[in-house]
């Protein structure tokens, strides 16, 4: 009799504790994570879609350098002060996205091809064809894809 009572008590306490712990986790963590994810991705997508206009601020593009916009497949450069250019960001060698711009050269990290930040021409192989130029419009401090 004594044995049975003790076991029942222990089981009861354990079971209740477990249930409370589980429901507490599910309610708070689960809900918060789900809604944060939804808000984040929806906000990001709609901003990018609506933004279709502005690609960057002129201040984002360093002189002699540039910036790669992978999502838009564009690399924007500033070969001379106040002069902005844009090219396809897909390397003409084997299609890697170009990685960076420095010293007026657009560099592909895959096999080391380099392209002029002025006109997209190849300055160093193995790529043989230039990066296609893309049209942009600079209005004030805002750069948009034309
Ligand atoms: S894909 Fe760019 S150098 Fe090969």
PDB file of C-alpha atoms and ligand atoms in Angstrom:
ATOM      1  CA  UNK A   1       0.000   0.000   0.000  1.00  0.00           C
ATOM      2  CA  UNK A   2       2.734   2.370   0.929  1.00  0.00           C
ATOM      3  CA  UNK A   3       4.672   1.432  -2.169  1.00  0.00           C
ATOM      4  CA  UNK A   4       1.845   1.998  -4.548  1.00  0.00           C
ATOM      5  CA  UNK A   5       1.079   5.409  -3.098  1.00  0.00           C
ATOM      6  CA  UNK A   6       4.638   6.592  -3.406  1.00  0.00           C
ATOM      7  CA  UNK A   7       4.912   5.504  -7.037  1.00  0.00           C
ATOM      8  CA  UNK A   8       1.705   7.226  -7.927  1.00  0.00           C
ATOM      9  CA  UNK A   9       2.867  10.453  -6.418  1.00  0.00           C
ATOM     10  CA  UNK A  10       6.203  10.373  -8.184  1.00  0.00           C
ATOM     11  CA  UNK A  11       4.635   9.549 -11.528  1.00  0.00           C
ATOM     12  CA  UNK A  12       2.046  12.241 -11.098  1.00  0.00           C
ATOM     13  CA  UNK A  13       4.573  14.935 -10.359  1.00  0.00           C
ATOM     14  CA  UNK A  14       6.846  13.880 -13.186  1.00  0.00           C
ATOM     15  CA  UNK A  15       4.076  13.805 -15.710  1.00  0.00           C
ATOM     16  CA  UNK A  16       2.735  17.192 -14.765  1.00  0.00           C
ATOM     17  CA  UNK A  17       6.173  18.752 -14.854  1.00  0.00           C
ATOM     18  CA  UNK A  18       6.857  17.418 -18.304  1.00  0.00           C
ATOM     19  CA  UNK A  19       3.561  18.633 -19.674  1.00  0.00           C
ATOM     20  CA  UNK A  20       4.116  22.138 -18.375  1.00  0.00           C
ATOM     21  CA  UNK A  21       7.614  22.303 -19.796  1.00  0.00           C
ATOM     22  CA  UNK A  22       6.485  21.137 -23.223  1.00  0.00           C
ATOM     23  CA  UNK A  23       3.563  23.485 -23.547  1.00  0.00           C
ATOM     24  CA  UNK A  24       5.610  26.450 -22.361  1.00  0.00           C
ATOM     25  CA  UNK A  25       8.239  25.819 -25.037  1.00  0.00           C
ATOM     26  CA  UNK A  26       5.766  25.294 -27.823  1.00  0.00           C
ATOM     27  CA  UNK A  27       3.728  28.368 -27.083  1.00  0.00           C
ATOM     28  CA  UNK A  28       6.381  31.013 -26.726  1.00  0.00           C
ATOM     29  CA  UNK A  29       9.330  29.948 -28.892  1.00  0.00           C
ATOM     30  CA  UNK A  30       7.336  28.499 -31.733  1.00  0.00           C
ATOM     31  CA  UNK A  31       5.022  31.442 -32.219  1.00  0.00           C
ATOM     32  CA  UNK A  32       7.673  34.074 -31.950  1.00  0.00           C
ATOM     33  CA  UNK A  33      10.028  32.410 -34.410  1.00  0.00           C
ATOM     34  CA  UNK A  34       7.338  31.812 -36.978  1.00  0.00           C
ATOM     35  CA  UNK A  35       6.016  35.339 -37.026  1.00  0.00           C
ATOM     36  CA  UNK A  36       9.475  36.917 -37.054  1.00  0.00           C
ATOM     37  CA  UNK A  37      10.476  34.818 -40.061  1.00  0.00           C
ATOM     38  CA  UNK A  38       7.356  35.705 -41.971  1.00  0.00           C
ATOM     39  CA  UNK A  39       7.695  39.388 -41.346  1.00  0.00           C
ATOM     40  CA  UNK A  40      11.351  39.390 -42.257  1.00  0.00           C
ATOM     41  CA  UNK A  41      11.081  37.633 -45.589  1.00  0.00           C
ATOM     42  CA  UNK A  42       7.920  39.365 -46.724  1.00  0.00           C
ATOM     43  CA  UNK A  43       9.329  42.752 -45.877  1.00  0.00           C
ATOM     44  CA  UNK A  44      12.552  42.033 -47.715  1.00  0.00           C
ATOM     45  CA  UNK A  45      10.871  40.745 -50.833  1.00  0.00           C
ATOM     46  CA  UNK A  46       8.388  43.534 -51.204  1.00  0.00           C
ATOM     47  CA  UNK A  47      11.078  46.132 -50.653  1.00  0.00           C
ATOM     48  CA  UNK A  48      13.276  44.655 -53.368  1.00  0.00           C
ATOM     49  CA  UNK A  49      10.364  44.380 -55.779  1.00  0.00           C
ATOM     50  CA  UNK A  50       9.089  47.882 -55.197  1.00  0.00           C
ATOM     51  CA  UNK A  51      12.601  49.266 -55.171  1.00  0.00           C
ATOM     52  CA  UNK A  52      12.988  48.016 -58.781  1.00  0.00           C
ATOM     53  CA  UNK A  53      14.131  51.569 -59.200  1.00  0.00           C
ATOM     54  CA  UNK A  54      16.953  52.417 -56.897  1.00  0.00           C
ATOM     55  CA  UNK A  55      19.951  50.119 -56.959  1.00  0.00           C
ATOM     56  CA  UNK A  56      22.317  52.075 -54.757  1.00  0.00           C
ATOM     57  CA  UNK A  57      23.341  55.461 -53.480  1.00  0.00           C
ATOM     58  CA  UNK A  58      26.294  57.053 -55.191  1.00  0.00           C
ATOM     59  CA  UNK A  59      27.991  57.086 -51.782  1.00  0.00           C
ATOM     60  CA  UNK A  60      27.821  53.256 -51.721  1.00  0.00           C
ATOM     61  CA  UNK A  61      30.173  53.044 -54.697  1.00  0.00           C
ATOM     62  CA  UNK A  62      33.799  53.867 -53.900  1.00  0.00           C
ATOM     63  CA  UNK A  63      35.852  55.749 -56.488  1.00  0.00           C
ATOM     64  CA  UNK A  64      38.167  53.318 -58.277  1.00  0.00           C
ATOM     65  CA  UNK A  65      36.081  50.498 -56.848  1.00  0.00           C
ATOM     66  CA  UNK A  66      32.526  49.329 -57.058  1.00  0.00           C
ATOM     67  CA  UNK A  67      29.858  47.126 -55.635  1.00  0.00           C
ATOM     68  CA  UNK A  68      28.350  43.842 -56.781  1.00  0.00           C
ATOM     69  CA  UNK A  69      24.557  43.403 -56.600  1.00  0.00           C
ATOM     70  CA  UNK A  70      24.165  39.657 -56.980  1.00  0.00           C
ATOM     71  CA  UNK A  71      20.368  39.625 -56.907  1.00  0.00           C
ATOM     72  CA  UNK A  72      20.185  42.073 -59.792  1.00  0.00           C
ATOM     73  CA  UNK A  73      23.219  40.578 -61.589  1.00  0.00           C
ATOM     74  CA  UNK A  74      24.845  43.995 -61.756  1.00  0.00           C
ATOM     75  CA  UNK A  75      28.190  45.387 -60.731  1.00  0.00           C
ATOM     76  CA  UNK A  76      28.320  49.174 -60.406  1.00  0.00           C
ATOM     77  CA  UNK A  77      31.672  50.939 -60.614  1.00  0.00           C
ATOM     78  CA  UNK A  78      32.987  54.471 -60.292  1.00  0.00           C
ATOM     79  CA  UNK A  79      36.090  54.581 -62.518  1.00  0.00           C
ATOM     80  CA  UNK A  80      36.446  58.344 -62.093  1.00  0.00           C
ATOM     81  CA  UNK A  81      34.943  60.750 -59.602  1.00  0.00           C
ATOM     82  CA  UNK A  82      31.264  61.214 -60.373  1.00  0.00           C
ATOM     83  CA  UNK A  83      31.316  58.766 -63.309  1.00  0.00           C
ATOM     84  CA  UNK A  84      29.299  55.601 -62.720  1.00  0.00           C
ATOM     85  CA  UNK A  85      29.197  52.483 -64.871  1.00  0.00           C
ATOM     86  CA  UNK A  86      27.334  49.212 -64.604  1.00  0.00           C
ATOM     87  CA  UNK A  87      27.993  45.787 -66.072  1.00  0.00           C
ATOM     88  CA  UNK A  88      26.642  42.286 -65.908  1.00  0.00           C
ATOM     89  CA  UNK A  89      27.972  40.627 -62.748  1.00  0.00           C
ATOM     90  CA  UNK A  90      28.223  37.223 -64.437  1.00  0.00           C
ATOM     91  CA  UNK A  91      31.750  36.335 -65.493  1.00  0.00           C
ATOM     92  CA  UNK A  92      31.977  35.560 -69.200  1.00  0.00           C
ATOM     93  CA  UNK A  93      34.406  32.709 -68.544  1.00  0.00           C
ATOM     94  CA  UNK A  94      32.247  30.116 -66.809  1.00  0.00           C
ATOM     95  CA  UNK A  95      29.477  32.170 -65.299  1.00  0.00           C
ATOM     96  CA  UNK A  96      30.611  32.748 -61.713  1.00  0.00           C
ATOM     97  CA  UNK A  97      29.333  35.936 -60.108  1.00  0.00           C
ATOM     98  CA  UNK A  98      32.163  38.473 -60.035  1.00  0.00           C
ATOM     99  CA  UNK A  99      33.357  39.084 -56.524  1.00  0.00           C
ATOM    100  CA  UNK A 100      34.801  42.529 -56.002  1.00  0.00           C
ATOM    101  CA  UNK A 101      36.111  45.707 -57.578  1.00  0.00           C
ATOM    102  CA  UNK A 102      39.406  47.357 -56.710  1.00  0.00           C
ATOM    103  CA  UNK A 103      41.929  49.509 -58.560  1.00  0.00           C
ATOM    104  CA  UNK A 104      39.381  49.937 -61.342  1.00  0.00           C
ATOM    105  CA  UNK A 105      39.239  46.208 -61.993  1.00  0.00           C
ATOM    106  CA  UNK A 106      36.310  43.859 -61.544  1.00  0.00           C
ATOM    107  CA  UNK A 107      37.640  40.530 -60.270  1.00  0.00           C
ATOM    108  CA  UNK A 108      36.113  37.088 -60.673  1.00  0.00           C
ATOM    109  CA  UNK A 109      37.103  34.875 -57.739  1.00  0.00           C
ATOM    110  CA  UNK A 110      36.667  31.595 -59.612  1.00  0.00           C
ATOM    111  CA  UNK A 111      39.676  31.600 -61.935  1.00  0.00           C
ATOM    112  CA  UNK A 112      41.045  35.103 -61.541  1.00  0.00           C
ATOM    113  CA  UNK A 113      39.636  36.876 -64.591  1.00  0.00           C
ATOM    114  CA  UNK A 114      39.712  40.649 -64.401  1.00  0.00           C
ATOM    115  CA  UNK A 115      37.661  43.204 -66.263  1.00  0.00           C
ATOM    116  CA  UNK A 116      38.038  46.943 -66.684  1.00  0.00           C
ATOM    117  CA  UNK A 117      35.741  48.923 -64.399  1.00  0.00           C
ATOM    118  CA  UNK A 118      35.561  51.550 -67.176  1.00  0.00           C
ATOM    119  CA  UNK A 119      34.217  49.498 -70.066  1.00  0.00           C
ATOM    120  CA  UNK A 120      33.983  45.866 -68.932  1.00  0.00           C
ATOM    121  CA  UNK A 121      36.776  44.719 -71.246  1.00  0.00           C
ATOM    122  CA  UNK A 122      38.975  41.798 -70.208  1.00  0.00           C
ATOM    123  CA  UNK A 123      42.202  42.911 -68.565  1.00  0.00           C
ATOM    124  CA  UNK A 124      43.229  39.430 -67.465  1.00  0.00           C
ATOM    125  CA  UNK A 125      42.053  35.977 -68.606  1.00  0.00           C
ATOM    126  CA  UNK A 126      40.985  33.268 -68.728  1.00  0.00           C
ATOM    127  CA  UNK A 127      37.789  35.124 -69.706  1.00  0.00           C
ATOM    128  CA  UNK A 128      37.883  36.118 -73.375  1.00  0.00           C
ATOM    129  CA  UNK A 129      34.761  38.283 -73.685  1.00  0.00           C
ATOM    130  CA  UNK A 130      33.942  41.556 -71.933  1.00  0.00           C
ATOM    131  CA  UNK A 131      31.225  41.976 -69.321  1.00  0.00           C
ATOM    132  CA  UNK A 132      28.103  43.357 -70.958  1.00  0.00           C
ATOM    133  CA  UNK A 133      27.418  46.949 -70.023  1.00  0.00           C
ATOM    134  CA  UNK A 134      24.110  47.721 -68.319  1.00  0.00           C
ATOM    135  CA  UNK A 135      22.338  51.030 -68.438  1.00  0.00           C
ATOM    136  CA  UNK A 136      21.960  52.986 -65.249  1.00  0.00           C
ATOM    137  CA  UNK A 137      20.660  56.408 -64.464  1.00  0.00           C
ATOM    138  CA  UNK A 138      22.212  58.615 -61.820  1.00  0.00           C
ATOM    139  CA  UNK A 139      19.847  61.145 -60.398  1.00  0.00           C
ATOM    140  CA  UNK A 140      21.118  63.184 -57.493  1.00  0.00           C
ATOM    141  CA  UNK A 141      22.668  60.605 -55.176  1.00  0.00           C
ATOM    142  CA  UNK A 142      20.510  57.766 -56.419  1.00  0.00           C
ATOM    143  CA  UNK A 143      21.550  55.112 -58.940  1.00  0.00           C
ATOM    144  CA  UNK A 144      18.804  53.228 -60.733  1.00  0.00           C
ATOM    145  CA  UNK A 145      18.809  50.546 -63.386  1.00  0.00           C
ATOM    146  CA  UNK A 146      17.526  52.152 -66.560  1.00  0.00           C
TER     147      UNK A 146
HETATM  148  S1  LIG B   1      34.243  31.915 -64.125  1.00  0.00           S
HETATM  149 FE1  LIG B   1      35.197  33.815 -63.803  1.00  0.00          FE
HETATM  150  S2  LIG B   1      37.269  33.398 -64.119  1.00  0.00           S
HETATM  151 FE2  LIG B   1      36.336  31.510 -64.525  1.00  0.00          FE
END
